[in-house]
XYZ file of C-alpha atoms in Angstrom:
575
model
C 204.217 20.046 81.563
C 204.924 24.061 82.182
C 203.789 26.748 80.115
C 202.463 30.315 80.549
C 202.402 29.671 84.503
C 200.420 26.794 84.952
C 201.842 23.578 85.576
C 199.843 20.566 84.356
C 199.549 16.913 85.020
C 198.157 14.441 82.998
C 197.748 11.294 80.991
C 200.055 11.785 77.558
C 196.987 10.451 75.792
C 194.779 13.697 76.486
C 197.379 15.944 76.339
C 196.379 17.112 72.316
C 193.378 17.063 72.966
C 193.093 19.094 76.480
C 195.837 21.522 75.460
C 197.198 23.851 72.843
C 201.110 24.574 73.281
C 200.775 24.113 77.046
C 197.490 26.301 77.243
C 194.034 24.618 78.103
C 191.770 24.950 75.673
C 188.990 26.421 77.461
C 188.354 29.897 75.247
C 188.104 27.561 72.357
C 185.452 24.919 73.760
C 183.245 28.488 75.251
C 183.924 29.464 71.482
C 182.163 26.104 69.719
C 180.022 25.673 72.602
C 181.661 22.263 73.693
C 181.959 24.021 77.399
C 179.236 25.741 79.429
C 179.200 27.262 82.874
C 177.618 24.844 85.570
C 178.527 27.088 88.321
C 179.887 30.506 88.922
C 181.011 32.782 92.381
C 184.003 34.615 93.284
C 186.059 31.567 94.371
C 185.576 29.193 91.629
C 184.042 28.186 88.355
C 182.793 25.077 87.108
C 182.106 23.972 83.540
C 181.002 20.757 81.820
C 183.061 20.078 78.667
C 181.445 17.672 75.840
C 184.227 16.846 73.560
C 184.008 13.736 70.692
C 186.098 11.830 72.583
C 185.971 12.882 76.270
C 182.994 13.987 78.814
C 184.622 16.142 81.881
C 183.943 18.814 84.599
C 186.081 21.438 84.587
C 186.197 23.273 87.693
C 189.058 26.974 87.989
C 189.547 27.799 91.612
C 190.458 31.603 92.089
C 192.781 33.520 93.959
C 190.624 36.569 95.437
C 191.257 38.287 98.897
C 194.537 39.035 100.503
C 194.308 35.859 102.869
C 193.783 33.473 99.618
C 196.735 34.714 98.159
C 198.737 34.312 101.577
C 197.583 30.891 101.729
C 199.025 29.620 99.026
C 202.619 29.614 99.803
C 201.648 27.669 103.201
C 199.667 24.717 101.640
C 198.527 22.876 98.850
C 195.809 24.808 95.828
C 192.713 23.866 96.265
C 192.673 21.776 93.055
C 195.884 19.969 94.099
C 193.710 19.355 97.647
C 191.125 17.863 95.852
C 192.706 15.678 93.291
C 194.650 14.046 96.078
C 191.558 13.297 97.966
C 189.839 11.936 95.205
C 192.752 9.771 94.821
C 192.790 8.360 98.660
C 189.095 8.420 99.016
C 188.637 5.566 95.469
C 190.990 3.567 97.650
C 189.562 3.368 100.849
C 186.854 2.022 98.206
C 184.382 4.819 98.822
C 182.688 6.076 94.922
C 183.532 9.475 93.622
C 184.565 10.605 91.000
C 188.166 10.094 88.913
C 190.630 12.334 88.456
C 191.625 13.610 84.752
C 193.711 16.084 84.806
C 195.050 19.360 87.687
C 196.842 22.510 86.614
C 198.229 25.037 89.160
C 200.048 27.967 88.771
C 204.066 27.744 89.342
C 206.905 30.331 88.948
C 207.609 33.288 90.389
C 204.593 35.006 89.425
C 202.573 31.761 90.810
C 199.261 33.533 91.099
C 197.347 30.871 93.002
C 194.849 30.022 90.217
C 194.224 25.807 90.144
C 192.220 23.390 87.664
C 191.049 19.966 88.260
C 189.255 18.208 86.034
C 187.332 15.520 86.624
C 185.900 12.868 84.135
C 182.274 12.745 83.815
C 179.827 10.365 85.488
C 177.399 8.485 83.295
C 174.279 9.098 83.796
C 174.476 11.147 87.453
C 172.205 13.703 88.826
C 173.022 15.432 92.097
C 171.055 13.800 95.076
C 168.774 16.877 95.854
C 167.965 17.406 92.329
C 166.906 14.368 92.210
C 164.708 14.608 95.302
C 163.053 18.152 94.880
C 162.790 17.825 91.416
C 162.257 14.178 89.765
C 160.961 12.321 92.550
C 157.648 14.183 93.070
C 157.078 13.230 89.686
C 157.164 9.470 90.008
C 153.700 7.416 90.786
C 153.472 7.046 94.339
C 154.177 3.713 94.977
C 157.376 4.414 92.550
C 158.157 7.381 95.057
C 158.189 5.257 98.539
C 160.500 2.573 96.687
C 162.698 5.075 95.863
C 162.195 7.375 99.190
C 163.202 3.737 100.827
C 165.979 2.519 98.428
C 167.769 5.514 98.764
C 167.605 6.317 102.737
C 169.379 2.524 102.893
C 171.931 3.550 100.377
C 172.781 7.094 102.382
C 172.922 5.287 105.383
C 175.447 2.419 103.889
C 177.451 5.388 102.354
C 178.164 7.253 105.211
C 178.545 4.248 107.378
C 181.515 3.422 104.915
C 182.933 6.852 104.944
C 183.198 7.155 108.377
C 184.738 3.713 109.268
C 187.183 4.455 106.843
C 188.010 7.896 108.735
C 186.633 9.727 105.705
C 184.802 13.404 107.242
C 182.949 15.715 104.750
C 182.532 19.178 106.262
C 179.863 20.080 103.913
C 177.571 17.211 103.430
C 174.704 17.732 102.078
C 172.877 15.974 98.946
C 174.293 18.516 96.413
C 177.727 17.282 97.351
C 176.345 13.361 96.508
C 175.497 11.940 92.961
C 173.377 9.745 92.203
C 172.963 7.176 89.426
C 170.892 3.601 89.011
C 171.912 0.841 87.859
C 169.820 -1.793 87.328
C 167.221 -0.136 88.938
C 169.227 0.136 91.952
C 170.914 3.030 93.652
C 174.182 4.313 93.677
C 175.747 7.489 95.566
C 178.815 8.868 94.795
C 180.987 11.619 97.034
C 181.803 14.853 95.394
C 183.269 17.829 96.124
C 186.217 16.747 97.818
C 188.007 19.804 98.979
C 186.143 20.155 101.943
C 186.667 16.349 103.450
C 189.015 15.695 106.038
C 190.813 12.065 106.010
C 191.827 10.037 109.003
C 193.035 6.941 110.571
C 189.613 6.560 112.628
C 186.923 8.665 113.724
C 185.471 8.923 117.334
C 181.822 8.659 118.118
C 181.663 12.613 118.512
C 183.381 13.670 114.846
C 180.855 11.288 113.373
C 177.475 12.774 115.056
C 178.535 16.091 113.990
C 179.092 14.589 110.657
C 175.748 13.254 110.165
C 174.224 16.425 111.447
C 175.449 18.204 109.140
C 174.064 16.326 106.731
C 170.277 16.286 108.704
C 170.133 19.462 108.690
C 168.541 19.344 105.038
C 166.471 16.047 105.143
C 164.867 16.984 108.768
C 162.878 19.419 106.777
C 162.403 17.664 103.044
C 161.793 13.590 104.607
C 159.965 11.417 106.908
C 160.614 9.943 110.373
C 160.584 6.861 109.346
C 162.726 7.208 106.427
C 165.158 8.902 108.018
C 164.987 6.050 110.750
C 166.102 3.664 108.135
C 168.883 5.611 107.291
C 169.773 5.503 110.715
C 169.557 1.594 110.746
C 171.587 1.037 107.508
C 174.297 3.555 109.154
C 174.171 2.084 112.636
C 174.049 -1.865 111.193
C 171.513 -2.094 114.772
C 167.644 -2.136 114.245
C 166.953 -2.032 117.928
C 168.793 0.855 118.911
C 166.839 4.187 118.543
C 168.856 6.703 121.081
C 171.961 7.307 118.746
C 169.322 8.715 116.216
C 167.263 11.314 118.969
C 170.371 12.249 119.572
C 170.942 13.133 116.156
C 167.634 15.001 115.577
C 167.634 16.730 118.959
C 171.639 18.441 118.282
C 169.940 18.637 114.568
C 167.339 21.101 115.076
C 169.867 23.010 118.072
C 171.970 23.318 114.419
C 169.430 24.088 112.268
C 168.689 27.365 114.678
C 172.067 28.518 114.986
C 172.489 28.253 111.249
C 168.890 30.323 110.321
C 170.118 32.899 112.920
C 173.162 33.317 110.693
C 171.418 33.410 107.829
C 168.929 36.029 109.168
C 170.425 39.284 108.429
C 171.330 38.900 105.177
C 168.064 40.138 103.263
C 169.131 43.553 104.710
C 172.982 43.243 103.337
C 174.221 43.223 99.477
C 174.546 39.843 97.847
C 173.661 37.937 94.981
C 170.534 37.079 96.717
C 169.249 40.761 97.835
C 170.720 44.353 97.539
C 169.944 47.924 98.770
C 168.029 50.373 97.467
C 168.947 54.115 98.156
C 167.083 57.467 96.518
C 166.105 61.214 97.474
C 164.689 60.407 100.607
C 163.687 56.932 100.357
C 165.675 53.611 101.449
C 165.006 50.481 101.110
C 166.241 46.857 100.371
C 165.324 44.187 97.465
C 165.571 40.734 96.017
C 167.969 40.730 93.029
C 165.297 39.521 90.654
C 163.200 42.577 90.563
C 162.219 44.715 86.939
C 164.423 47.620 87.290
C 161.676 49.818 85.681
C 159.274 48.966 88.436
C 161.961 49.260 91.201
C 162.449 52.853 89.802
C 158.924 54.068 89.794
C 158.606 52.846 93.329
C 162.085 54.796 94.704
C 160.229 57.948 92.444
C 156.847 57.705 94.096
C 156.317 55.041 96.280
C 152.574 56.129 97.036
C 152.263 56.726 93.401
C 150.388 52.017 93.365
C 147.587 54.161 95.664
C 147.058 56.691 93.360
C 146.484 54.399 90.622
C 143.042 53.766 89.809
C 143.900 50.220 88.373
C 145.245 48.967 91.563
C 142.216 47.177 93.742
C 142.045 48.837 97.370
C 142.364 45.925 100.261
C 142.203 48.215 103.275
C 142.192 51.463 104.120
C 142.405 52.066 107.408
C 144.367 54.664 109.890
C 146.603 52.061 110.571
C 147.949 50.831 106.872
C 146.823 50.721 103.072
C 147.204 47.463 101.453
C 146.337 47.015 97.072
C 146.511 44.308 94.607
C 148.350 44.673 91.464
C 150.298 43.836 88.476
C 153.962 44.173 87.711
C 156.345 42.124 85.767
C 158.702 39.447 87.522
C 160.841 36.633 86.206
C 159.390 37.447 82.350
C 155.456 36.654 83.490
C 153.043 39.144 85.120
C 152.716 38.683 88.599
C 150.141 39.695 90.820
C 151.682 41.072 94.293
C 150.097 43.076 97.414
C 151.418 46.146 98.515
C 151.292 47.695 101.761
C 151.824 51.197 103.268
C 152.346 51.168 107.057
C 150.942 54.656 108.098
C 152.793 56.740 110.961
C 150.049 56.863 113.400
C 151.990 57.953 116.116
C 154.732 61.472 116.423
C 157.151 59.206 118.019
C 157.521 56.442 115.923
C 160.154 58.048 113.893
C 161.462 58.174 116.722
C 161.437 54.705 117.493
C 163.084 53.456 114.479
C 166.249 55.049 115.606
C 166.517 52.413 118.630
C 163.929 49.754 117.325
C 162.631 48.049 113.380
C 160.429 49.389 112.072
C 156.821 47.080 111.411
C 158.032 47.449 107.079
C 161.402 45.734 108.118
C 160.003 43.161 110.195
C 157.628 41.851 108.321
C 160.474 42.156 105.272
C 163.110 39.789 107.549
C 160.915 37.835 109.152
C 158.920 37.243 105.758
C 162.511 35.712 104.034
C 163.223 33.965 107.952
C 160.180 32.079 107.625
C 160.918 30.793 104.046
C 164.329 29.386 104.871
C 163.008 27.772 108.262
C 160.253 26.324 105.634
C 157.270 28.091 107.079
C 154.710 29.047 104.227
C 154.720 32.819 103.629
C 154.229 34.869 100.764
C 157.745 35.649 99.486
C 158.769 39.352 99.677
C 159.931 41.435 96.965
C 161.017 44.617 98.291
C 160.635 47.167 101.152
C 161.011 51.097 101.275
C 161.188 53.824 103.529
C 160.829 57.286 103.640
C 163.882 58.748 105.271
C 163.650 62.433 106.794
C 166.219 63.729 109.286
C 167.722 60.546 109.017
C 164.817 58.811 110.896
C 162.282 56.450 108.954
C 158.405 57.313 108.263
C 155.887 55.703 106.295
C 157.491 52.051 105.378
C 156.262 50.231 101.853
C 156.231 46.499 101.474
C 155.931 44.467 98.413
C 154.836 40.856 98.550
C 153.757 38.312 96.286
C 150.108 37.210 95.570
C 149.322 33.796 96.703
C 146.220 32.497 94.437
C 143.725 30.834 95.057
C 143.654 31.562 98.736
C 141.212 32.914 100.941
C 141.630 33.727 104.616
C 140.911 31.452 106.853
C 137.668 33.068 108.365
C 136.584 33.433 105.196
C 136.837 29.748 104.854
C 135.120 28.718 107.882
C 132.245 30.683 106.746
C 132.296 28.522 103.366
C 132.639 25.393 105.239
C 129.682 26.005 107.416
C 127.695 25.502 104.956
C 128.766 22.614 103.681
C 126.666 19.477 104.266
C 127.831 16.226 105.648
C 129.931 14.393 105.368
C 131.739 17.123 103.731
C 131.847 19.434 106.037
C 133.059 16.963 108.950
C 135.634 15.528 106.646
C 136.714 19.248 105.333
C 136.749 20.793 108.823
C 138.673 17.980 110.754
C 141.611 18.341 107.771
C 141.909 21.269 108.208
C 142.396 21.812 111.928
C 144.982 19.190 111.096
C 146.937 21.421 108.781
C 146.261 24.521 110.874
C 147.873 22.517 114.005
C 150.483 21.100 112.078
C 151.814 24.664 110.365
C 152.071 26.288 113.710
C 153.599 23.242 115.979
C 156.634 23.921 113.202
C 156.211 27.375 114.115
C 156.497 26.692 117.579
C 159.341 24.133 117.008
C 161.406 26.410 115.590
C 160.996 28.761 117.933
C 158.678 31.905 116.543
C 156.168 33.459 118.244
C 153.451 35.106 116.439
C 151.613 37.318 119.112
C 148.748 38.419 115.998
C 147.712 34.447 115.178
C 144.063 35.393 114.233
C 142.660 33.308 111.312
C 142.672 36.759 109.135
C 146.528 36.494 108.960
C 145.900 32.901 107.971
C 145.306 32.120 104.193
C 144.145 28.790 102.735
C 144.490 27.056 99.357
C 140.900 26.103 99.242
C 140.396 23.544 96.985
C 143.369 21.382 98.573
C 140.458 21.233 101.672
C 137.260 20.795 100.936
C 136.289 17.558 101.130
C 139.661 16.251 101.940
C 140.240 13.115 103.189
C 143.313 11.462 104.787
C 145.145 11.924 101.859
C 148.159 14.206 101.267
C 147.023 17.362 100.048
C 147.676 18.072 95.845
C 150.619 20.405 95.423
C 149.309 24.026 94.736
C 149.780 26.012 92.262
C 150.460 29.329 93.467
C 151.644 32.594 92.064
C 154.470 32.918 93.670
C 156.037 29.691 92.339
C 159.212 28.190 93.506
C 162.667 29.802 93.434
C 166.228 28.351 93.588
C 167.451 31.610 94.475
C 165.179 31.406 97.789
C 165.680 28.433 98.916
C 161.873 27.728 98.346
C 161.078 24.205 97.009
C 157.711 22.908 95.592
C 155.029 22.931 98.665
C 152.503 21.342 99.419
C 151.493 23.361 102.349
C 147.481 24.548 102.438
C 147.595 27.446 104.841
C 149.685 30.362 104.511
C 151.101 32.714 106.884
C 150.457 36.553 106.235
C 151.057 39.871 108.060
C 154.157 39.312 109.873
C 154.610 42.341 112.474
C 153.816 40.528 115.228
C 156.377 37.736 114.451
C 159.495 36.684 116.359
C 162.229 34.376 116.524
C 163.445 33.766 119.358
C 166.565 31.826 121.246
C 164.177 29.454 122.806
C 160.487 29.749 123.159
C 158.310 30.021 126.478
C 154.966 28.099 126.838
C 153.563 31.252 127.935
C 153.910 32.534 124.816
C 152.656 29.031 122.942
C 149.566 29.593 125.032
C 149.572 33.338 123.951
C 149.593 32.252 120.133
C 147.271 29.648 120.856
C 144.753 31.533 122.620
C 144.634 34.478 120.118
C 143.790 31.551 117.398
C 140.868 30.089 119.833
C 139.418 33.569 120.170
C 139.004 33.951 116.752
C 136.813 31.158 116.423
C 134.272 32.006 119.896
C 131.743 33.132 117.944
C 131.335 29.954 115.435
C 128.942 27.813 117.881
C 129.416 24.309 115.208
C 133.522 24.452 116.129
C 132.391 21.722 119.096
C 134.702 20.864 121.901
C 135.920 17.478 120.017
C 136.956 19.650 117.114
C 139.404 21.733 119.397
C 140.866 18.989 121.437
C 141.399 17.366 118.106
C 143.416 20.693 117.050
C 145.288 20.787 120.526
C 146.359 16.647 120.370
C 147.285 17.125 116.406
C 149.459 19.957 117.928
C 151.145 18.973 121.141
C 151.364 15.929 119.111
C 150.202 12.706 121.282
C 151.504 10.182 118.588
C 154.982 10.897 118.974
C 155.324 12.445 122.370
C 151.809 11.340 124.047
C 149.389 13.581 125.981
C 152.198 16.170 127.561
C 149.535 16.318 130.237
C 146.736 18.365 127.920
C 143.958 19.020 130.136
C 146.696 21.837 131.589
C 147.184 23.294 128.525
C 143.148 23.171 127.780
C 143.190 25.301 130.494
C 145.879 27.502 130.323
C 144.782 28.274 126.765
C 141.107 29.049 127.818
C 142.553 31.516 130.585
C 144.244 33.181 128.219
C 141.111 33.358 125.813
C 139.070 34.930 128.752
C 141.763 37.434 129.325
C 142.153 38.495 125.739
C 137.761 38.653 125.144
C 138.347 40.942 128.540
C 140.905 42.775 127.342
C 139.144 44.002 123.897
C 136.176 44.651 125.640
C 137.077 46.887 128.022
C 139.459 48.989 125.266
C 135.964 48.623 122.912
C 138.136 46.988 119.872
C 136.186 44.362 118.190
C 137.622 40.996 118.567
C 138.682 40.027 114.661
């Protein structure tokens, strides 16, 4: 069928019903509410249809940019693309979903617009909604079934794909449904325009394959489970060195890909945008009250001047106060900071180097996405004179309860025991654990002192084994940044002296580590057990064993010595 364009093909059976003279009936289902968007960007939009008699996804590629529109006279639309790998994919017996209906534009005014749609299937949720969001819900015993069940179902999915030469360039759990039947499993394959088919594939196009898809379970699952994904994929329980091989090129990935994805809280997108005014610049996240963003470009001293506003610090250095402003239709509680020009030439400086505003702004949203517990930033000004940057403003959000972590020390020492053993040794687990991931992905943070450390509290004391409860903070999750429920207990703050870095030295491990330890000199009941406890929880010996730890004992109490020596001769108190 051809009419106004579009060129349609489809069962006779839903033509009535699907079209009107030749013309899909999509203004009419938005109209009655039978359609609503599911997804929407400038390449493509996808709706689900409920109609009496039929249950579909609609999804209307677009023709934007000069190269899109080039494209199509050299290959197939995207829909066309899609349908017919839908088609081959069902029968190299691999689920997915079934085909209902594809337009594409024809003629001489063919304008490169496509349509597939796709029936509906019963009772699906995407994989990673079904992960982040249901699953933490279920009874925990319910959860490890499930955590199980499914890693053997992945693994038996992909292991089918790719011994029937089927490659997905963007695998990842949104991409894979999932539905249960009986109380079992099932996946199904989605979003076909990206997957590649072939006769065979080689051992190479299959690691990168499954990396890909690692990428997002290294940081959301288990060892183990994803070691039994490995053995449903492989079909060989004995044979471990296929799956190192996977996490090792896994995490090289995972880098490369947060490098990418670094500068792009300082570009315009649907995620952040600029902020420009007389004499102040700045940046955002695209959720932020326009009112509040306005008072701030007006005056951004004007939260100091406010009498409301609770005073943090005051120092030469920088001005830090708590208050109130709305955000996402609730008021939220944030902490802003002023970062005082203490020096003539550091206007200067931001000419060549960023500024200590802008780091702690993109290393504040590069810690989020590499899943490293920071308060989530909300927006960051200048002042601009001469076209060189002054006083810098940042704009985080509150985490509550928290404390820092000297604070919390002091509360645990009072504690009595068994308490206080079983609250202390928890915590220098958590503390270890947050910054070996720190470590392992390599950032340095030359300022670890426990002040820039916050703690959920009541998550601690008196912890035992146990997985911490998930807590409730203020700044609660957000699709938009990649932030899913946590159940993290200490918090990162104050993020100047953070970097990321290509690959990270053990000198500066030891640095890090040793400005931690001196923190902590002056507490006499932190014994010697309690710190090789931190240092084996953090090399760690049950996966890698003891990576030779009396040298790093050492080298970290060197370092201590040097940095006591240090402060003491310049007269600086040690915080």
């Amino acid at each position: 069928m051809n009419q106004d364009n579009v060129r349609w093909l489809m069962q006779d059976e839903h033509r009535d019903c699907l079209l009107d003279r030749g013309k899909l009936r999509l203004s009419e289902w938005l109209e009655k509410g039978s359609a609503s968007v599911v997804k929407q960007g400038p390449h493509r939009t996808v709706y689900e249809v409920r109609l009496p008699s039929l249950h579909f996804f609609l999804k209307h590629n677009h023709s934007t940019g000069t190269k899109a529109k080039l494209r199509r006279w050299v290959r197939k639309s995207k829909a066309r693309i899609e349908h017919d790998c839908a088609l081959e994919v069902a029968r190299r017996e691999v689920p997915t979903f079934t085909p209902l209906a594809l337009g594409e534009s024809s003629g001489s005014h063919n304008s490169g617009e496509s349509y597939l749609l796709t029936h509906a299937l019963k009772d699906t949720h995407s994989l990673s909604h079904f992960l982040e969001q249901d699953l933490p819900t279920f009874p925990e015993s319910t959860r490890t079934h499930w955590r199980q069940s499914i890693a053997i179902e992945l693994g038996k999915l992909l292991a089918k794909m790719h011994n029937t030469g089927i490659l997905h360039r963007d695998l990842h759990p949104a991409n894979i449904l999932i539905q249960f039947i009986d109380g079992k499993p099932k996946l199904f394959l989605i979003d076909l325009d990206a997957v590649q088919l072939r006769s065979s594939l080689d051992w190479k196009s299959r690691a990168a394959n499954l990396v890909i898809l690692n990428r997002w379970f290294i940081l959301r699952s288990s060892r183990s489970d994803r070691l039994r994904f490995w053995r449903a994929y492989s079909g060989d329980k004995t044979n471990r060195e296929g799956a190192l091989d996977i996490e090792l090129d896994t995490e090289i990935s995972n880098q490369r890909f947060w490098r990418s994805l670094d500068p792009r809280c300082i570009k315009k997108n649907r995620r952040f945008r600029p902020l420009k005014a007389s004499g102040v610049v700045g940046h955002t996240v695209t959720d932020m009250d326009e009112k509040v963003l306005a008072d701030l470009l007006a005056n951004p001293d004007a939260p100091f001047e406010d009498e409301r506003n609770r005073v943090l610090k005051d120092s030469k250095t920088s001005t830090v106060v708590e208050m109130e402003i709305p955000l996402a239709g609730k008021t939220q509680r944030v902490i802003y900071k002023r970062f005082n020009v203490k020096r003539w030439t550091a206007p200067l400086a931001s000419l060549i180097r960023t500024t200590p505003a802008m780091r702690s702004w993109i290393y504040g949203h590069g810690l989020r996405q590499r899943w490293i517990p920071t308060p989530r930033p909300l927006v960051v000004l200048h002042r601009r004179r001469n076209g060189m940057l002054h006083e810098g403003y940042l704009m985080t959000a509150k985490l509550e309860p928290t404390e820092e972590l000297n604070d919390f020390a002091d509360r645990v020492e009072k504690l009595a025991n068994p308490e206080r053993t079983t609250t202390i040794r928890h915590t220098i687990d958590q503390v270890a654990s947050l910054i070996r991931e720190l470590h392992r992905r390599q950032i340095s943070q030359r300022d670890l002192k426990s002040a820039n450390l916050l703690v959920v509290p009541d998550s601690l004391i008196g912890s035992s084994s146990e997985k911490p409860k998930r807590s409730h903070v203020s700044d609660a999750p957000s699709p938009i940044d990649y932030w899913p429920l946590t159940n993290s207990t200490i918090w990162m703050i104050d993020l100047v002296g953070v970097g990321c870095l290509k690959k990270l030295s053990k000198q500066r491990r030891i640095q890090n580590l040793a400005r931690l330890h001196a923190s902590f000199l002056s507490r006499d009941w932190l014994t010697r057990s309690d710190k090789l406890r931190f240092l084996r929880a953090y090399l760690p010996w049950g996966l890698r064993g003891k990576e030779n730890w009396k040298l790093w004992w050492r080298a970290i109490e060197s370092a201590t010595g040097a940095k006591v020596a240090k402060n003491a001769r310049s007269g600086r108190v040690l915080a």
